[in-house]
Amino acid sequence: MRRAWYALLVLPFAGTLIPPLYNHARPALFGLPFFYWYQLAWVPVTAAILGLVISLTRKRSDV
Amino acid sequence: MSSAAVVLAVAVLSVTALGFFAARWGGANLSDLEQWALGGRSFGTIVSWFLLGGDLYTAYTFIAVPALVYGVGALGFFAVPYATVAYPIALVVLARFWGIARRRGYVTTADFVRDRYGDRTLEIAIALTGVVAAMPYVALQLVGMRAVFGRFSGLGATGSFLALTAAFVLLAAYTYTSGLRAPAMIAFVKDTLIYVTVIAAIAVIPIRLGGWPHIFALSQAVLARRPHAPSIYLKPAQYFTYATMAFGSALSLFIYPHSITSVLAARSREVIRRNAALLPIYSLLLGLLALLGYCAVAAGIVTKDASTVVPALFARYFPDWFDGVADAAIVIGALVPAAIMCIGAANLFASNVFREFSPRRTPVETHVAKILTLVMCAFALLFIFFVPVPFAIDFQLLGGALMLQIFPAFVLGLWTRWFHPKALLAGWACGLVASCAMAYAGGFTSNYTLHAFGGSLTGFIAFYGLLLNLLVSAILTVLLRAVRLDAGMDRTSAGDFA
């Protein structure tokens, strides 16, 4: 089932919408507290997940 | 004139020329609504990326997000998870909507609702929600522009009033002439300027302030001394607020009329899907910009009007000519979304409120949409001169809560016809009234504290409104189906969605 790949899209929600997971100062990166760089990091990670899902679910009619 | 003013004036005049020139792009017949309003549904991946980026990440966003972080600390950073989870939603919802819109020739969300539910009242309700939500949003773009013009003391109050009016009249004129092609072309300039400005700001300002560890430590100390002691971390009581603000805003981002207009201008479904993965680049930019809020705190910038925080920061740390580039980025960054919002709202009004005179989209309808674009611009201008800025921001927050109330009818309607149109209408009305009441009770903040079962929970008003809306829609659907009330005709077929 190609459509099952869409389930991967749950990851960004789980990763970013539960603040107690990341509401800390440490570990810091480039001087940014964890709270900030962790959420920023989810932006490219989400883009990568989207790219993966898009390529795995492409229909033959899509160009 | 300062060199900043020269750079700004040249930039605004150049994009005006570009806006008029855009009418010749593709040699289209602009009396056709699909050509004027949707650029002939011909935009490829790159044009769509610039257009959607220019449309969704408005100048106001770039001013308001750092201003919010400057004002309330960590809670203001909700814009980042918001601009992250919006894209998985976009991939699923917009690709599906694009498909059926292309097949059945929709220009608006309300076109789909009319076809799907065969209910004229619901169609008009959906259309008017979009128009009402768009209006303060256009006005807020003007707030961004005014924050820039207001800084040129040489202009004086009258001069900055005239500059703002002139820029906006020109915007109305080229939008009227060229339609969506004008903001699409200007978006290239806008986005380039925004990228250059933000990258320069992030490269220059934190180092001048002694580096990030110092900025965060200083911000924490300064914020702790303010009333209500905001912090650079969330308090546990803010967890639910933070998550619902991010999630609720993400759900509503793509159902705004200006988002839909840009989405429907795409050439293919794959263009939309690809852009769902490419647009987060702008979110990264927004996240970095949000951190400038702390730079402003650490730099000791003190202001009553938070919308001046970013321009003040640029003025302090950039050389004069580059400050002009940054100002141009903000002003042009306001013009692009303002034009698309006016077009989107005008489409809704022309196609779904004014319509039913002719089953086919005749040139008369394009004419109506063009005139309505001018009306929208005029309203926004009046709004900004007669409504104080804090009210404009309140209206915009409320607009977001109103916008989300079309979610059950529009987004869920893309997958299921289970809901009864009258139930959706009742749910929409309840969500609307409840959102307004909560906003009013809380003195126009975006959050409301619910007291129940001995505890309290502070969450995003739009989110609570949507929950009530869904509940009412579902219960009434069961009841109305039980009494076999006519559920209206569904003119779509399963094949239309494929």
XYZ file of C-alpha atoms in Angstrom:
561
model
C 0.000 0.000 0.000
C 1.649 3.183 -1.228
C -0.704 5.349 0.819
C 0.608 3.891 4.093
C 3.671 6.150 3.698
C 1.491 9.111 4.618
C 1.605 7.802 8.210
C 5.147 9.228 8.404
C 3.561 12.678 8.452
C 2.576 12.118 12.096
C 6.229 12.509 13.148
C 6.489 16.344 12.911
C 3.328 16.712 15.021
C 4.635 14.340 17.692
C 8.030 16.016 17.601
C 6.937 19.638 17.895
C 3.556 19.792 19.647
C 4.554 18.281 23.016
C 6.515 21.139 24.676
C 7.614 19.239 27.848
C 9.786 17.145 25.522
C 12.000 20.072 24.616
C 11.452 22.898 27.112
C 15.056 22.766 28.411
C 18.251 24.793 28.246
C 20.602 21.855 27.639
C 22.191 20.565 25.523
C 22.868 23.904 23.837
C 24.063 24.169 20.228
C 25.939 27.176 18.787
C 24.887 29.048 21.916
C 21.175 28.348 21.314
C 19.311 26.649 24.186
C 17.823 23.221 23.371
C 14.279 24.675 23.214
C 15.258 26.835 20.240
C 17.602 24.714 18.170
C 15.468 21.582 18.625
C 12.391 23.266 17.157
C 14.410 24.904 14.396
C 15.899 21.505 13.553
C 12.413 20.095 12.999
C 11.946 22.437 10.045
C 14.501 20.744 7.728
C 13.644 17.325 9.204
C 9.984 17.887 8.303
C 10.968 19.028 4.824
C 12.985 15.828 4.399
C 10.083 13.659 5.611
C 7.765 15.467 3.203
C 10.208 14.964 0.347
C 10.401 11.258 1.135
C 6.619 10.834 1.376
C 6.111 12.764 -1.858
C 8.536 10.609 -3.805
C 7.111 7.389 -2.348
C 3.491 8.295 -3.126
C 3.889 9.840 -6.562
C 1.228 8.698 -8.989
C 2.075 7.831 -12.555
C -0.177 10.675 -13.734
C 1.769 13.268 -11.720
C 4.388 15.343 -13.467
C 17.149 62.575 1.413
C 19.065 59.850 3.210
C 20.490 56.999 1.165
C 17.991 54.648 2.862
C 15.110 56.751 1.534
C 16.595 56.718 -1.988
C 16.998 52.929 -1.976
C 13.446 52.496 -0.674
C 11.925 54.890 -3.219
C 13.762 53.269 -6.143
C 12.690 49.790 -4.999
C 9.021 50.720 -4.638
C 8.930 52.457 -8.019
C 10.669 49.501 -9.706
C 8.175 46.953 -8.398
C 5.336 49.242 -9.451
C 6.666 49.183 -13.004
C 7.021 45.404 -12.725
C 3.422 45.158 -11.484
C 2.066 46.905 -14.580
C 4.439 45.048 -16.882
C 3.128 41.727 -15.472
C -0.064 42.218 -17.500
C 1.942 41.230 -20.590
C 3.320 38.037 -18.986
C 2.192 35.059 -21.061
C 0.089 37.218 -23.370
C -3.129 36.188 -21.624
C -6.655 37.527 -22.038
C -7.097 39.207 -18.645
C -10.861 39.588 -18.973
C -11.065 35.859 -18.191
C -11.373 35.288 -14.427
C -9.008 32.305 -14.399
C -6.391 34.389 -16.184
C -6.793 37.513 -14.079
C -7.331 35.891 -10.667
C -5.307 32.679 -10.969
C -2.656 33.538 -13.562
C -4.269 31.025 -15.919
C -3.433 28.180 -13.460
C -0.078 28.034 -15.177
C 2.608 28.520 -12.496
C 5.360 25.923 -12.181
C 7.307 24.841 -9.093
C 9.636 27.851 -8.938
C 7.085 30.592 -9.619
C 4.722 28.950 -7.110
C 7.476 28.720 -4.512
C 8.159 32.449 -4.730
C 4.471 33.299 -4.913
C 3.400 31.127 -1.959
C 6.425 32.192 0.078
C 5.738 35.824 -0.715
C 2.098 35.318 0.141
C 2.239 33.308 3.391
C 5.278 34.920 4.995
C 4.064 38.480 4.980
C 5.930 41.591 6.089
C 3.626 41.640 9.044
C 4.734 38.122 9.999
C 8.338 39.197 9.834
C 7.602 42.156 12.091
C 5.082 40.542 14.432
C 6.895 37.304 15.267
C 10.107 38.946 16.576
C 7.902 41.566 18.262
C 5.989 38.796 20.038
C 9.191 37.082 21.181
C 10.427 40.495 22.340
C 7.203 40.939 24.318
C 6.344 37.501 25.740
C 9.490 35.380 25.358
C 9.288 31.656 24.577
C 5.537 31.650 23.899
C 6.176 33.830 20.837
C 8.302 31.060 19.337
C 5.104 29.053 18.663
C 5.400 30.451 15.128
C 8.133 27.881 14.438
C 6.212 24.656 15.218
C 3.248 26.368 13.511
C 5.239 26.936 10.322
C 6.519 23.356 10.566
C 3.343 21.298 11.003
C 1.468 23.477 8.496
C 3.253 21.640 5.664
C 2.219 18.029 6.325
C -1.323 19.447 6.493
C -0.749 21.342 3.252
C 0.514 18.236 1.469
C -2.574 16.221 2.313
C -5.290 18.881 2.077
C -4.106 21.126 -0.731
C -3.095 18.409 -3.167
C -6.595 16.952 -2.850
C -8.303 20.321 -3.166
C -6.144 21.322 -6.127
C -7.230 18.165 -7.975
C -10.948 18.672 -7.636
C -10.658 22.440 -8.156
C -8.899 21.852 -11.453
C -11.387 19.234 -12.592
C -14.472 21.268 -11.693
C -13.075 24.780 -12.331
C -13.243 26.159 -8.783
C -11.709 29.544 -8.017
C -12.570 29.567 -4.288
C -13.229 27.230 -1.342
C -16.870 28.304 -1.361
C -17.172 27.082 -4.988
C -16.359 23.611 -3.674
C -18.774 23.922 -0.739
C -21.604 24.917 -3.117
C -20.936 21.921 -5.346
C -20.494 19.489 -2.496
C -23.445 20.437 -0.279
C -25.855 22.172 -2.669
C -26.558 24.709 0.052
C -26.506 28.361 -0.898
C -26.525 29.687 2.688
C -23.517 27.577 3.619
C -21.711 28.770 0.493
C -22.314 32.416 1.371
C -21.332 31.825 5.026
C -18.025 30.294 3.932
C -17.379 33.100 1.445
C -18.149 35.918 3.874
C -15.933 34.338 6.543
C -13.016 34.557 4.140
C -13.760 38.163 3.188
C -14.106 39.270 6.811
C -10.942 37.439 7.896
C -8.931 38.886 4.991
C -9.819 42.516 5.658
C -7.873 43.115 8.906
C -5.052 41.001 7.487
C -4.659 43.433 4.576
C -4.826 46.302 7.045
C -1.993 44.767 9.067
C 0.245 44.754 6.009
C -0.211 48.502 6.070
C 0.860 48.556 9.722
C 4.158 47.041 8.613
C 4.555 49.667 5.912
C 3.672 52.460 8.280
C 6.283 51.283 10.787
C 8.863 51.817 8.032
C 7.600 55.116 6.627
C 7.122 56.488 10.146
C 10.862 56.225 10.774
C 11.767 58.718 8.089
C 11.411 61.808 10.228
C 11.979 63.992 7.156
C 8.591 62.849 5.884
C 6.645 64.085 8.909
C 3.214 62.770 9.792
C 1.578 64.119 6.627
C 4.421 62.913 4.422
C 4.321 59.358 5.750
C 0.526 59.375 5.379
C 0.924 60.419 1.742
C 3.705 57.885 1.079
C 1.583 55.069 2.504
C -1.477 56.125 0.525
C 0.533 56.505 -2.684
C 2.142 53.068 -2.332
C -1.250 51.519 -1.732
C -3.040 53.316 -4.567
C -0.310 52.110 -6.950
C -0.783 48.591 -5.578
C -4.536 48.777 -6.227
C -3.895 50.052 -9.751
C -1.524 47.318 -10.900
C -3.501 44.586 -9.156
C -6.573 45.823 -11.017
C -4.687 45.795 -14.314
C -2.561 42.646 -14.057
C -4.343 40.459 -11.500
C -2.373 37.686 -9.776
C 0.497 38.006 -12.255
C 1.498 41.301 -10.586
C 2.186 39.907 -7.084
C 3.639 36.738 -8.658
C 6.255 38.787 -10.490
C 6.924 41.134 -7.563
C 7.286 38.133 -5.238
C 10.666 37.379 -6.838
C 11.925 40.795 -5.737
C 10.244 40.571 -2.344
C 11.596 37.176 -1.393
C 15.119 37.982 -2.586
C 15.170 41.169 -0.505
C 13.781 39.339 2.542
C 16.390 36.554 2.290
C 19.236 39.036 1.882
C 18.022 41.130 4.812
C 17.394 38.276 7.228
C 20.660 36.496 6.428
C 22.560 39.766 6.877
C 20.746 40.437 10.152
C 21.514 36.982 11.528
C 25.147 37.240 10.420
C 25.747 40.722 11.820
C 23.532 41.498 14.810
C 24.181 38.577 17.237
C 27.955 39.006 16.942
C 27.725 42.733 17.590
C 25.724 41.919 20.721
C 28.328 39.508 22.079
C 27.046 36.168 20.743
C 24.003 33.958 21.416
C 24.871 32.674 24.922
C 25.186 36.254 26.101
C 21.983 37.364 24.303
C 19.914 34.566 25.865
C 21.334 35.116 29.370
C 20.731 38.853 29.153
C 17.217 38.392 27.713
C 16.279 36.031 30.530
C 17.432 38.567 33.101
C 15.659 41.501 31.425
C 12.392 39.595 30.834
C 12.317 38.398 34.468
C 12.115 42.001 35.640
C 9.092 42.824 33.452
C 5.457 42.585 34.650
C 4.213 38.936 34.552
C 7.901 37.939 34.284
C 7.973 36.312 30.835
C 10.778 33.810 30.283
C 12.877 32.346 27.497
C 11.343 28.977 28.464
C 7.702 27.977 28.709
C 5.985 27.686 32.051
C 4.146 24.361 32.456
C 0.817 26.235 32.393
C 1.764 27.469 28.886
C 2.328 24.027 27.331
C -1.257 23.580 26.190
C -1.465 27.200 25.003
C 1.720 26.793 22.981
C 0.658 23.543 21.352
C -2.895 24.674 20.514
C -1.673 27.989 19.105
C 0.784 26.185 16.831
C -1.680 23.486 15.778
C -4.711 25.779 15.408
C -2.771 28.327 13.367
C -1.361 25.574 11.152
C -4.860 24.265 10.438
C -6.070 27.700 9.367
C -3.022 28.881 7.370
C -3.986 27.267 4.085
C -7.702 27.937 4.166
C -7.272 31.709 4.042
C -8.440 33.084 0.689
C -4.971 34.368 -0.226
C -3.395 30.928 0.327
C -6.064 29.223 -1.753
C -5.661 31.758 -4.567
C -1.910 31.108 -4.817
C -2.397 27.348 -4.558
C -4.951 27.228 -7.359
C -2.577 29.172 -9.610
C -0.261 26.135 -9.700
C 0.076 24.227 -12.963
C -0.204 20.732 -11.525
C -0.865 18.730 -8.384
C 2.807 17.816 -8.248
C 3.755 21.518 -8.100
C 1.733 21.806 -4.900
C 3.180 18.598 -3.450
C 6.745 19.653 -4.212
C 6.151 23.050 -2.667
C 4.941 21.452 0.566
C 8.499 20.147 0.929
C 10.253 23.286 -0.388
C 8.347 26.043 1.417
C 9.709 25.129 4.895
C 12.890 26.950 3.811
C 10.933 30.111 4.595
C 10.028 28.698 8.021
C 13.701 28.384 8.849
C 14.084 32.032 7.935
C 11.129 32.926 10.131
C 12.607 30.977 13.045
C 15.932 32.789 12.786
C 14.105 36.080 12.544
C 12.077 35.247 15.665
C 15.362 35.095 17.582
C 15.958 38.732 16.619
C 13.295 39.481 19.247
C 15.860 38.504 21.882
C 18.527 40.545 20.095
C 16.228 43.555 20.524
C 15.801 42.765 24.228
C 19.549 42.358 24.686
C 20.272 45.527 22.712
C 18.137 47.420 25.194
C 15.577 48.579 22.609
C 12.613 49.964 24.516
C 9.390 50.802 22.691
C 5.694 50.951 23.380
C 4.779 49.921 19.825
C 6.260 46.420 19.392
C 5.856 46.597 15.585
C 8.798 49.025 15.487
C 11.207 46.570 17.160
C 12.565 45.036 13.944
C 12.912 48.294 11.978
C 14.625 49.866 15.009
C 17.068 46.965 15.219
C 17.898 47.262 11.506
C 18.376 51.022 11.796
C 20.790 50.582 14.690
C 23.007 47.852 13.225
C 22.901 48.305 9.448
C 24.646 51.056 7.453
C 22.179 53.581 6.109
C 21.991 52.285 2.505
C 21.440 48.686 3.668
C 18.804 49.893 6.075
C 17.069 51.102 2.904
C 17.247 47.559 1.495
C 15.716 46.201 4.719
C 12.978 48.838 4.599
C 12.275 47.958 0.970
C 12.022 44.281 1.977
C 9.363 45.140 4.549
C 7.378 47.479 2.291
C 7.445 45.208 -0.774
C 6.897 42.276 1.562
C 3.643 43.954 2.553
C 2.533 44.763 -0.998
C 2.685 41.186 -2.319
C 0.380 39.539 0.244
C -1.889 42.594 0.343
C -2.485 42.255 -3.407
C -3.181 38.512 -3.173
C -5.468 38.935 -0.164
C -7.475 41.553 -2.041
C -7.741 39.268 -5.076
C -8.700 36.253 -2.933
C -11.381 38.139 -1.038
C -12.691 39.721 -4.224
C -12.929 36.273 -5.841
C -15.026 35.007 -2.947
C -17.336 37.958 -3.092
C -17.695 37.937 -6.870
C -18.024 34.173 -7.290
C -20.007 33.169 -4.243
C -21.964 36.144 -3.001
C -22.551 38.188 -6.142
C -22.985 35.268 -8.477
C -25.735 32.940 -9.708
C -26.535 35.382 -12.498
C -24.703 33.255 -14.971
C -23.741 29.584 -14.707
C -20.540 30.235 -16.674
C -17.761 32.575 -15.592
C -18.379 35.403 -17.988
C -16.209 38.510 -18.345
C -18.808 40.420 -16.323
C -17.762 38.449 -13.253
C -14.092 39.298 -13.775
C -15.143 42.905 -13.931
C -16.931 42.548 -10.585
C -13.893 40.872 -9.023
C -11.609 43.654 -10.302
C -13.818 46.397 -8.902
C -14.086 44.520 -5.600
C -10.303 44.382 -5.377
C -10.268 48.168 -5.413
C -12.974 48.222 -2.746
C -10.912 45.865 -0.544
C -7.860 48.112 -0.902
C -9.898 51.186 -0.044
C -11.363 49.485 3.021
C -7.936 48.422 4.245
C -6.661 51.967 3.883
C -9.630 53.394 5.807
C -9.236 50.668 8.414
C -5.658 51.638 9.104
C -6.358 55.345 9.346
C -9.398 55.075 11.584
C -8.763 51.948 13.643
C -5.895 52.068 16.167
C -3.108 49.523 15.571
C -3.779 47.340 18.648
C -7.346 46.889 17.419
C -6.126 45.918 13.956
C -4.020 43.181 15.584
C -6.984 42.027 17.690
C -9.139 41.843 14.582
C -6.514 39.808 12.809
C -6.316 37.324 15.695
C -10.078 37.101 15.700
C -9.977 36.719 11.911
C -7.810 33.623 12.341
C -10.346 32.160 14.770
C -13.182 32.899 12.331
C -11.255 31.421 9.405
C -10.782 28.108 11.205
C -14.566 27.720 11.476
C -14.779 26.792 7.779
C -12.539 23.783 8.475
C -15.325 21.181 8.968
C -17.273 22.213 5.852
C -14.281 22.719 3.588
C -11.452 20.417 4.715
C -13.464 17.530 6.144
C -15.789 17.921 3.164
C -12.898 16.945 0.903
C -13.067 13.448 2.408
C -16.583 12.926 3.645
C -20.110 13.948 2.776
C -21.380 12.571 6.085
C -22.035 16.009 7.645
C -25.427 17.571 6.975
C -25.079 21.065 5.409
C -27.485 22.622 7.933
C -25.519 21.009 10.771
C -22.298 22.459 9.345
C -23.958 25.852 9.165
C -25.034 25.620 12.811
C -21.563 24.423 13.839
C -19.978 27.299 11.931
C -22.288 29.807 13.648
C -21.617 28.360 17.122
C -17.853 28.343 16.547
C -18.006 31.930 15.329
C -20.078 33.245 18.221
C -18.055 31.306 20.794
C -14.747 32.588 19.365
C -15.953 36.188 19.452
C -17.329 35.772 22.995
C -14.085 34.213 24.264
C -12.020 36.927 22.584
C -14.215 39.621 24.077
C -14.218 38.069 27.558
C -10.434 37.799 27.553
C -9.975 41.418 26.504
C -8.960 40.405 22.943
C -6.104 38.050 23.618
C -5.624 34.988 21.452
C -6.050 32.624 24.409
C -8.864 31.749 26.730
C -8.810 30.014 30.092
C -11.402 27.296 30.386
C -12.473 26.394 33.929
C -13.971 22.938 34.241
C -13.860 19.951 36.551
C -12.003 21.917 39.219
C -9.059 22.731 36.936
C -8.262 25.329 34.326
C -6.765 25.082 30.869
C -5.564 28.026 28.804
C -5.720 27.391 25.077
C -5.993 29.049 21.673
C -9.454 30.539 21.106
C -9.608 29.344 17.504
C -8.932 25.796 18.694
C -11.731 25.847 21.285
C -14.061 27.375 18.689
C -13.243 24.563 16.251
C -13.900 21.870 18.867
C -17.332 23.329 19.602
C -17.996 23.666 15.877
C -17.144 19.998 15.266
C -19.244 18.865 18.214
C -22.321 20.812 17.093
C -21.888 19.738 13.458
C -21.631 16.066 14.436
C -24.543 15.995 16.900
C -26.876 17.906 14.592
C -25.910 15.715 11.645
C -27.037 12.642 13.589
C -30.297 14.377 14.544
C -31.053 15.810 11.088
C -30.323 12.485 9.440
C -32.642 10.801 11.953
C -35.519 13.111 10.970
C -34.536 12.697 7.296
C -34.192 16.403 6.525
C -33.125 16.938 2.910
C -29.300 16.915 2.907
C -28.873 18.794 -0.381
C -27.372 17.555 -3.626
C -23.742 16.533 -4.034
C -22.613 17.384 -7.573
C -19.123 15.983 -7.050
C -18.308 12.345 -7.736
C -15.624 10.044 -6.344
C -13.759 10.364 -9.649
C -13.402 14.142 -9.210
C -11.121 13.600 -6.213
C -8.880 10.971 -7.765
